[in-house]
Short mmCIF file of C-alpha atoms in Angstrom, two decimals:
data_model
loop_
_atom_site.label_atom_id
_atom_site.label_comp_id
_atom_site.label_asym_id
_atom_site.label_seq_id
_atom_site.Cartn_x
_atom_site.Cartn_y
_atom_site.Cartn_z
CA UNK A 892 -43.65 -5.89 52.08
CA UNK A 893 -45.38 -5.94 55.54
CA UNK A 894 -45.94 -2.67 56.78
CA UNK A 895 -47.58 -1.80 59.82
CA UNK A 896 -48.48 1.66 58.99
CA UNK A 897 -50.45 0.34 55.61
CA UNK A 898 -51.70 -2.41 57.45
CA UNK A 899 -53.16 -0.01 60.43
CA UNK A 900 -54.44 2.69 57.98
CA UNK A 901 -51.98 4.90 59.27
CA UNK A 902 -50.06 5.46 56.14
CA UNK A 903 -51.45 5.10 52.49
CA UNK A 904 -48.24 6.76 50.79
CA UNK A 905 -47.28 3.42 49.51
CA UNK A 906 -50.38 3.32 47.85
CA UNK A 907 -50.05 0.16 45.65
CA UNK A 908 -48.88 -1.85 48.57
CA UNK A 909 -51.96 -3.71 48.47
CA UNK A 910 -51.44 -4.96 45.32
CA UNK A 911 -49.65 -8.04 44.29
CA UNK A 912 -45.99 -6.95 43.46
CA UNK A 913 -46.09 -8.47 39.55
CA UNK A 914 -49.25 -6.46 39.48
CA UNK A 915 -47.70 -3.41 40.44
CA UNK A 916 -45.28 -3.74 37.58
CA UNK A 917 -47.56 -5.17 34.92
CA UNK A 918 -49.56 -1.52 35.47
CA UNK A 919 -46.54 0.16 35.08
CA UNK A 920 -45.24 -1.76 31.87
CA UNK A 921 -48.72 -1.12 29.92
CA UNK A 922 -49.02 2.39 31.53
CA UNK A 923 -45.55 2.77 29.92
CA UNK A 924 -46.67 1.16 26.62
CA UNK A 925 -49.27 3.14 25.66
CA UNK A 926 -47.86 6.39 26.36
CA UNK A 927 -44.91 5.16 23.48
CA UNK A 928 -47.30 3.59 21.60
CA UNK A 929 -47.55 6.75 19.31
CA UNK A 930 -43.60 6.29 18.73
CA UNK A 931 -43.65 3.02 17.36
CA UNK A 932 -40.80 1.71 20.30
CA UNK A 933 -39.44 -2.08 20.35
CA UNK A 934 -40.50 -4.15 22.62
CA UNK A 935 -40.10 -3.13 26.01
CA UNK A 936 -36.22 -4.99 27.52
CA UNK A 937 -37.41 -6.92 30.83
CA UNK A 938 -38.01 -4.51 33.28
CA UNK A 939 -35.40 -4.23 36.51
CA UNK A 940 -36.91 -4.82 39.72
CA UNK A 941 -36.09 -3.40 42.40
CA UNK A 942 -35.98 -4.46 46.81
CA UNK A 943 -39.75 -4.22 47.69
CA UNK A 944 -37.94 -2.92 51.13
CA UNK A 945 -35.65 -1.37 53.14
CA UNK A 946 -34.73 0.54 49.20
CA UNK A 947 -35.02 3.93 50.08
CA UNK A 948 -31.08 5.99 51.22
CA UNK A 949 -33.29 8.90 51.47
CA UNK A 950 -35.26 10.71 53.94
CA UNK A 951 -36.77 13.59 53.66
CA UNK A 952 -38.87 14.28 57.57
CA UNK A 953 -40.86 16.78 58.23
CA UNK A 954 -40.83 17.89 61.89
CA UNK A 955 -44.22 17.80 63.34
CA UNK A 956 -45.46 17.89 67.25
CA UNK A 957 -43.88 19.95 69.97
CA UNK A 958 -40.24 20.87 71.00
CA UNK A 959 -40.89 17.96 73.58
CA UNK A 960 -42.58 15.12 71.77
CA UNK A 961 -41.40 15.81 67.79
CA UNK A 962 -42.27 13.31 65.77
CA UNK A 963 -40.46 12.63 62.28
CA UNK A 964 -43.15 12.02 59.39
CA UNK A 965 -46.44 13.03 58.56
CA UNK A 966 -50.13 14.11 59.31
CA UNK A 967 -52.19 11.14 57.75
CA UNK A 968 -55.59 10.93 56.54
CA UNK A 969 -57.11 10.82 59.83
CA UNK A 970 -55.36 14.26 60.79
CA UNK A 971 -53.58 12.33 63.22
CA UNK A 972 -49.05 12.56 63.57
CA UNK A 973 -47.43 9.86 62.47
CA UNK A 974 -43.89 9.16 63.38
CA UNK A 975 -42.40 6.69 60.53
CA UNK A 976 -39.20 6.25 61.67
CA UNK A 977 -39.44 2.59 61.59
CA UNK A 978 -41.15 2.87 57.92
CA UNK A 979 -40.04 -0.77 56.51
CA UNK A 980 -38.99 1.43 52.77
CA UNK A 981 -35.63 2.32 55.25
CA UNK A 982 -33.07 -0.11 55.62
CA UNK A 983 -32.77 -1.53 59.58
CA UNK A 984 -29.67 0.82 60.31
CA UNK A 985 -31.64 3.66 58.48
CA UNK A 986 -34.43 3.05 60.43
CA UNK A 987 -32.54 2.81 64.37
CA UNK A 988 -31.06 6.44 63.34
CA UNK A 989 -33.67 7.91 62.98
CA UNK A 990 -36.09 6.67 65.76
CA UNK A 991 -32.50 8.48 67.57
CA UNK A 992 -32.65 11.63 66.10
CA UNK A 993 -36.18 11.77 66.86
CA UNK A 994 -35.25 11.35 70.51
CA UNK A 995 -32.51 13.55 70.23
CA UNK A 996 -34.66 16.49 68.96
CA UNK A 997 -37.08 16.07 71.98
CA UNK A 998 -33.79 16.50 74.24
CA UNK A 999 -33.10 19.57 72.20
CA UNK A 1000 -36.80 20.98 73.39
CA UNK A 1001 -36.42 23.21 70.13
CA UNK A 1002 -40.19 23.82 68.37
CA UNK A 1003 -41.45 21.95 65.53
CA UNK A 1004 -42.13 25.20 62.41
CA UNK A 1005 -46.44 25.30 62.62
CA UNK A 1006 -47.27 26.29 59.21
CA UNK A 1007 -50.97 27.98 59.98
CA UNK A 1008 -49.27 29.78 62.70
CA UNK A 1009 -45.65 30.53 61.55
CA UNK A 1010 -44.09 29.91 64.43
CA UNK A 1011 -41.61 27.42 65.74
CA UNK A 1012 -38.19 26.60 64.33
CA UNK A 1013 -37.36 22.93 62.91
CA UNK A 1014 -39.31 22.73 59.64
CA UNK A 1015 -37.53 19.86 58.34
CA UNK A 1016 -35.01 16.52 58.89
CA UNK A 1017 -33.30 15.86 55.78
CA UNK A 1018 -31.04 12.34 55.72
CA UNK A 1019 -28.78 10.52 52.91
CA UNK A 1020 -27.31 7.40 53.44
CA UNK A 1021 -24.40 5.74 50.96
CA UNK A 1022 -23.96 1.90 50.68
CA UNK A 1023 -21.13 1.98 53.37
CA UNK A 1024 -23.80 3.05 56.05
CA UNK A 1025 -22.48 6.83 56.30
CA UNK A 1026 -25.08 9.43 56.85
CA UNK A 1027 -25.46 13.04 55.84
CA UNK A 1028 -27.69 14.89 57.90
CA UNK A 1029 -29.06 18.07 57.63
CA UNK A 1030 -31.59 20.02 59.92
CA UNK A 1031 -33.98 22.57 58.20
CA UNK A 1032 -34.19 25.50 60.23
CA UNK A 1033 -36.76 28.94 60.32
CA UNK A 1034 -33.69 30.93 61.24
CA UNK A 1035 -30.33 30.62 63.15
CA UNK A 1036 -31.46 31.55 66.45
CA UNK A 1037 -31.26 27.66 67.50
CA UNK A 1038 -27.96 26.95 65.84
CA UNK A 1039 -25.46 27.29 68.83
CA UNK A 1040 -28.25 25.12 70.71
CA UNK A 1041 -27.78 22.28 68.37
CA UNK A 1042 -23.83 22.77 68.03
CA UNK A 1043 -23.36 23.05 71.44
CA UNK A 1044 -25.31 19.65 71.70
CA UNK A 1045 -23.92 17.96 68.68
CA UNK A 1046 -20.29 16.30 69.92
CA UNK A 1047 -22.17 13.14 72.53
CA UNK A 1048 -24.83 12.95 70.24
CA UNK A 1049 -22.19 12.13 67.45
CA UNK A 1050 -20.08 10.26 70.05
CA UNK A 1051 -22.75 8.05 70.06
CA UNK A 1052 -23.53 7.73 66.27
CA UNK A 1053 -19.95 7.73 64.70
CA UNK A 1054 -21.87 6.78 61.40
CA UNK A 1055 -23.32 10.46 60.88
CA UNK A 1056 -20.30 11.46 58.54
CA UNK A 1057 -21.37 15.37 58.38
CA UNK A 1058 -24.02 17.75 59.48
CA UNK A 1059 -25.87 20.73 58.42
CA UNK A 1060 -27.82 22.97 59.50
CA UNK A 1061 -30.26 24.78 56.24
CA UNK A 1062 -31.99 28.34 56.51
CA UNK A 1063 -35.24 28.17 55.28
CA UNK A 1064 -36.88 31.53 56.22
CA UNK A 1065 -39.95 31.98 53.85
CA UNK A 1066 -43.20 30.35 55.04
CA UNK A 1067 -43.77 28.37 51.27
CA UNK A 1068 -43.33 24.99 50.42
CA UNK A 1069 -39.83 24.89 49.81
CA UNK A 1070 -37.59 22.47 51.65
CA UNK A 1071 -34.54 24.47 51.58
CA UNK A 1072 -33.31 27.67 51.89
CA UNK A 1073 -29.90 29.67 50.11
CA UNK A 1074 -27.85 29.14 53.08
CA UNK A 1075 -25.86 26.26 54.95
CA UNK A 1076 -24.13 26.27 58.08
CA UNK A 1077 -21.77 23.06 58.45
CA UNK A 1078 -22.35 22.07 61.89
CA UNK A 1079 -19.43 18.74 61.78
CA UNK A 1080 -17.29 17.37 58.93
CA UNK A 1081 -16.42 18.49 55.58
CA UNK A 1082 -20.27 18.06 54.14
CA UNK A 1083 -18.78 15.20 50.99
CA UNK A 1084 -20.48 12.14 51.21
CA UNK A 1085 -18.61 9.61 49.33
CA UNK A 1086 -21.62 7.02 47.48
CA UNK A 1087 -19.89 4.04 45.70
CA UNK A 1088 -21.67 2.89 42.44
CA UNK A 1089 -19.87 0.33 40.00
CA UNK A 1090 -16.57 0.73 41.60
CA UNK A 1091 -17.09 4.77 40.80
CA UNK A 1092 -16.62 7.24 43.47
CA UNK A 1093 -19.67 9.46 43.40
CA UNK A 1094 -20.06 12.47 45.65
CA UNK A 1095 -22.96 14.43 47.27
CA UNK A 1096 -23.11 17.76 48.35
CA UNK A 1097 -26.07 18.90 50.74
CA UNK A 1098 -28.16 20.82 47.93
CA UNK A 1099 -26.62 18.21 45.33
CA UNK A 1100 -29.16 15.93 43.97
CA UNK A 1101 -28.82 11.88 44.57
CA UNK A 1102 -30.71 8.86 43.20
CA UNK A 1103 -33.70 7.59 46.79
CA UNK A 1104 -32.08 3.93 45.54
CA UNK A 1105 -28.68 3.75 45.44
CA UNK A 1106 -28.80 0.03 44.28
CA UNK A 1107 -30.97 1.00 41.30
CA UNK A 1108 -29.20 3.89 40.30
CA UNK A 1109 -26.18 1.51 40.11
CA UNK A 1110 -28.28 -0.54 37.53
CA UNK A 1111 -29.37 2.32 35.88
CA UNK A 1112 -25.76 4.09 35.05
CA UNK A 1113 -24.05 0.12 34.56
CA UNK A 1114 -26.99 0.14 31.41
CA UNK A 1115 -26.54 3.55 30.24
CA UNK A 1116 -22.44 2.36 29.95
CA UNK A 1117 -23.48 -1.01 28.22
CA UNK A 1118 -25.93 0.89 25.82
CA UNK A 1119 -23.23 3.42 24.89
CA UNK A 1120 -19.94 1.59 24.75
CA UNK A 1121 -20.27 0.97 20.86
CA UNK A 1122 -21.37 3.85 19.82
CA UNK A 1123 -19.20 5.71 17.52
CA UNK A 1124 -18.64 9.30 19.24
CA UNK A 1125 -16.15 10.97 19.73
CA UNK A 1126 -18.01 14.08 22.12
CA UNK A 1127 -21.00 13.81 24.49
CA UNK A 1128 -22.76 16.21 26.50
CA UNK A 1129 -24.29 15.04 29.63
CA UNK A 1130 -27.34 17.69 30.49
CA UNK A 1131 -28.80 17.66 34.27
CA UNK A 1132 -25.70 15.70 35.21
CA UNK A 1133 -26.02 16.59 38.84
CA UNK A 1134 -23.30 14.57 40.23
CA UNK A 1135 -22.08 13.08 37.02
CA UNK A 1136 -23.30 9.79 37.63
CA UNK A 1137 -24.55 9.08 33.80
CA UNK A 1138 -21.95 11.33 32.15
CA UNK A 1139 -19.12 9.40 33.99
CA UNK A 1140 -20.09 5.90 33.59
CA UNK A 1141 -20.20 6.47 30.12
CA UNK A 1142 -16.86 8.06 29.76
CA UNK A 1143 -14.25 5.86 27.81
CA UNK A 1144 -10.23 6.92 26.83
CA UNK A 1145 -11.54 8.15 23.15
CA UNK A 1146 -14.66 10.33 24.41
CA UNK A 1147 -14.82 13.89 25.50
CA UNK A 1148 -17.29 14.71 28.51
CA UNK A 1149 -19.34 18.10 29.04
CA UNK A 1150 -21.58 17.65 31.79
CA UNK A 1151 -23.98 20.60 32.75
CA UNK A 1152 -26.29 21.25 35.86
CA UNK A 1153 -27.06 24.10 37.24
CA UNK A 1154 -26.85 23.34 41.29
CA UNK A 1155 -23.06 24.45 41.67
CA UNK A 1156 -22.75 22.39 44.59
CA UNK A 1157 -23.58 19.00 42.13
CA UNK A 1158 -21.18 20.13 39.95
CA UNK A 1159 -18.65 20.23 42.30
CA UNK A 1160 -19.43 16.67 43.24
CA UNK A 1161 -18.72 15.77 39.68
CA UNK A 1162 -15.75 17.91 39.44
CA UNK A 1163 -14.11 16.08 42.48
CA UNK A 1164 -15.02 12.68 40.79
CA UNK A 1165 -13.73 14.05 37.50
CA UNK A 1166 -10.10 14.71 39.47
CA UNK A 1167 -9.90 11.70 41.31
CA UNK A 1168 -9.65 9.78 38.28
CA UNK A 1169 -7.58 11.60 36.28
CA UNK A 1170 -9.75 12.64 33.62
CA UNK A 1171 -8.10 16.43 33.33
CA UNK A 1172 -8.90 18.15 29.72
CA UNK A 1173 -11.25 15.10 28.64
CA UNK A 1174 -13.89 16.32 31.49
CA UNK A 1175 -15.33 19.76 31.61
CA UNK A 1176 -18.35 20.16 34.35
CA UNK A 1177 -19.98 23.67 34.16
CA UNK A 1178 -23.17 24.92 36.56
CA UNK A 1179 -25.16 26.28 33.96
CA UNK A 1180 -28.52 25.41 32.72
CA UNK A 1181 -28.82 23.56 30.54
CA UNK A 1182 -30.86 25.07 28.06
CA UNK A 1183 -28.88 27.93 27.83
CA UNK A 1184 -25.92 26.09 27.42
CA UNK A 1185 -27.51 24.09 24.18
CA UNK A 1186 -28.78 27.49 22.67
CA UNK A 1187 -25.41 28.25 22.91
CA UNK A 1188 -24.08 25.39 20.93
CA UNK A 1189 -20.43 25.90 23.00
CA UNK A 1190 -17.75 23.76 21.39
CA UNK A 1191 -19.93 22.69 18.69
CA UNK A 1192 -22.57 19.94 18.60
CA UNK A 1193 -22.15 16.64 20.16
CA UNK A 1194 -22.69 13.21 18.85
CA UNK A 1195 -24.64 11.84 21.82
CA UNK A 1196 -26.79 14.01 24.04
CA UNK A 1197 -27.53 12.19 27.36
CA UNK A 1198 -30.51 13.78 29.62
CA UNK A 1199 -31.67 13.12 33.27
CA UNK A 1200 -34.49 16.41 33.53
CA UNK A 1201 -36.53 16.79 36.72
CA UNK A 1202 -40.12 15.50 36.61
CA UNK A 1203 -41.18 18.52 34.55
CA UNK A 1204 -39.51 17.25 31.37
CA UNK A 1205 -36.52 18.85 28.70
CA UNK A 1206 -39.22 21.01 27.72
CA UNK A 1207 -40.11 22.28 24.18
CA UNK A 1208 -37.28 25.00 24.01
CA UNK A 1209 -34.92 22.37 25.01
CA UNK A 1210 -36.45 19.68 22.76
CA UNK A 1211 -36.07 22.89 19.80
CA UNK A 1212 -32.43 23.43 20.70
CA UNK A 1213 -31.62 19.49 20.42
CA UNK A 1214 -33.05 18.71 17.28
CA UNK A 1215 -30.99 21.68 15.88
CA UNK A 1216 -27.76 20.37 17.36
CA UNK A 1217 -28.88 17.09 15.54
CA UNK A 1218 -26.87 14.62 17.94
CA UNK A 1219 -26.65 11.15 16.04
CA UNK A 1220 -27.92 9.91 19.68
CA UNK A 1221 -30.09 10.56 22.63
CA UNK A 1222 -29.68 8.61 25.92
CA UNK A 1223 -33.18 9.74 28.23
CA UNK A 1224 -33.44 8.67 32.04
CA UNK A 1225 -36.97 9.84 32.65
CA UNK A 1226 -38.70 9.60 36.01
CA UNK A 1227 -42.08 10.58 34.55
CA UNK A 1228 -43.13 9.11 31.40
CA UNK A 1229 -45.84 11.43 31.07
CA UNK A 1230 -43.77 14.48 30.25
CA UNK A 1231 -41.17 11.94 28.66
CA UNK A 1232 -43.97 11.29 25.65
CA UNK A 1233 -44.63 15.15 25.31
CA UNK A 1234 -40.55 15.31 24.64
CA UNK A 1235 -40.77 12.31 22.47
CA UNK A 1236 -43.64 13.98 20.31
CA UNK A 1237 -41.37 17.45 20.02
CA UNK A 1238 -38.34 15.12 18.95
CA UNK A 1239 -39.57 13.88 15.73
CA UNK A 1240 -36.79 12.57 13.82
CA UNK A 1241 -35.27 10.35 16.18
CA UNK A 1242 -36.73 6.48 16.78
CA UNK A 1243 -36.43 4.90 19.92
CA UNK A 1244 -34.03 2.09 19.53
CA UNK A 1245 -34.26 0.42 22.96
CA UNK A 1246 -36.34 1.10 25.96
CA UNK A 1247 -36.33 -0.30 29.44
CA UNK A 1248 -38.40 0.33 33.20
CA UNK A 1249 -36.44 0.34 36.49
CA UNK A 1250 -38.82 0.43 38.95
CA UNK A 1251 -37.05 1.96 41.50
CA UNK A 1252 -40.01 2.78 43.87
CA UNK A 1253 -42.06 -0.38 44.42
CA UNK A 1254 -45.77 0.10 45.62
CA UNK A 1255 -45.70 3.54 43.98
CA UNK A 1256 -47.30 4.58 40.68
CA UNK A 1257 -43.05 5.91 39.69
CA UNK A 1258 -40.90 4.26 37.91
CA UNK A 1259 -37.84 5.40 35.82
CA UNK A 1260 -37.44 4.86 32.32
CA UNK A 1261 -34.44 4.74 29.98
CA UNK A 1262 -34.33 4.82 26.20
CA UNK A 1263 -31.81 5.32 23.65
CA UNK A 1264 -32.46 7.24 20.29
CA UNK A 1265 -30.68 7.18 16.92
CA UNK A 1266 -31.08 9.99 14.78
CA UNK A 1267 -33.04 8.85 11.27
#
């Protein structure tokens, strides 16, 4: 990928992008290889590759500068503000939308949010983009005291960009490093964006959690459904589900669905998918967490457990409460195969029957894994 902020010593966030893409993935494979190693795995399937550009659906900006020259990205190295707006990981469209909104904000006039000082307004610039080139966007925001501003300045701006599909505004009062805050104002539309994946209607909700590559997260579900179809089960619970993406795919006429996540606003995503299709009493999304939920053992225990945790792992509580339930199968989308291995090691009785990398952030030391377990 040629990218002048790399190439300028702008930007080293991509920090691999010096290396020879094959490289970048041969690191990855043995990185993943000897953290299994201790679980005897099979071979590793061929890893899926991902678009070394223009991959990412996702931006998350923080708002730096002044109310008249903001600029959209980050404070490098050098101490030095770098707008990357035109960062070549956003796809063309991606990338004209927001070098706008980065204009837009200076014709606003309303203050970046100075963390050493605590003052100023617009902390953050948070936009999602599904594979029909609709946008989410939502503005982070100290307070509301700048809320009518932007309303009041919203309808040409939009007139102008019909693809901005809904708009937010997020209250994120507390000077931490959180992105987001408890509240959201809509600002313009209903706040559903509609993502597409393997002729599946997905949804997103502003606090609902979505895969940065959409075309990856396609691949990623499409293989969880091809690794489960012949599995004899009957129930299936799908924990972390956020939208339902896993949980759905893998849904067939004979199966029962329990899909648990604890962001309510995910689980209504999942719930509208859910009803679109029909699914009724075979479909039951709750926003709990999800280790609660598997201490409680509700409905009795399922026959294949599928898992999507955050960074931080199931956890050894979690890992306890599964190998109690004793599904006959475990289905693990990992994105860090560090904590992945300390699950592994508190899931003894279970062998890894397949394993396979999805590199869905080229020039990055991430990666996502999946694996499917059979109970011995």
């Amino acid at each position: 990928m040629h990218c002048p902020f790399f190439e300028s010593n702008l930007c080293r966030s991509c920090s691999w992008l010096d290396q020879p893409y094959h490289q970048q993935l041969q690191h990855k494979e043995r990185q993943l290889n000897a953290l299994l190693a201790p679980f005897a795995p099979p071979p590793l399937l061929a890893s899926v590759s991902a678009e070394l550009s223009g991959f990412r659906d996702k931006a998350k900006m923080v708002v730096l500068g002044n109310a008249a020259a903001p600029k959209l990205g980050i404070i490098n190295h050098r101490n030095q503000l770098i707008s990357l707006c035109e960062c070549p990981l956003y796809p063309d469209d991606m990338q004209t939308l927001l070098v706008n909104l980065e204009r837009w904000l200076g014709d606003l006039a309303i203050a970046p949010y100075h963390i050493k000082s605590r003052q100023g307004e617009l902390k953050y610039l948070l936009l999602n983009r599904n594979n029909d080139g609709q946008y989410m966007l939502r503005l982070v925001l100290r307070s509301t005291a700048q809320i009518a501003k932007i309303s009041q300045a919203l309808p040409n701006f939009l007139a102008q960009h019909s693809q901005i599909s809904s708009v937010s505004a997020n209250i994120q009062p507390v000077a931490m490093a959180i992105i987001e805050g408890p509240d959201e104002h809509i600002l313009s539309g209903d706040n559903w964006l509609r993502h597409q994946l393997n002729g599946l209607n997905l949804y997103q909700r502003p606090k609902g959690f979505f895969q940065t590559n959409l075309d990856m997260a396609a691949k990623l579900y499409a293989t969880a459904a091809l690794w489960t179809a012949d599995l004899e089960i009957s129930r299936y619970w799908d924990l972390f589900c956020g939208s339902g993406g896993f949980g759905l795919h893998c849904l067939t006429p004979d199966r029962q669905l329990v899909g648990i996540e604890i962001e309510a606003e995910a689980i209504a995503c999942a719930q509208r998918s859910a009803d679109e299709m029909g699914l009724g009493a075979q479909v039951r999304f709750q926003a709990l967490d999800s280790t609660a939920f598997a201490s409680s053992s509700e409905g009795g225990a399922p026959q294949l457990i599928i898992a999507n945790p955050p960074r931080r792992g199931l956890g050894s509580e979690l890992c306890t409460q599964i190998k109690q339930l004793a599904p006959d199968y475990l289905l693990y989308s990992s994105c860090n195969a560090a904590t992945l291995a300390a699950d592994l090691s508190a899931l003894e009785g279970y062998r890894i029957d397949r394993v396979q990398l999805f590199d869905m952030f080229p020039h990055t030391a991430h990666y996502e894994v999946l694996l499917l377990l059979h109970r011995i």
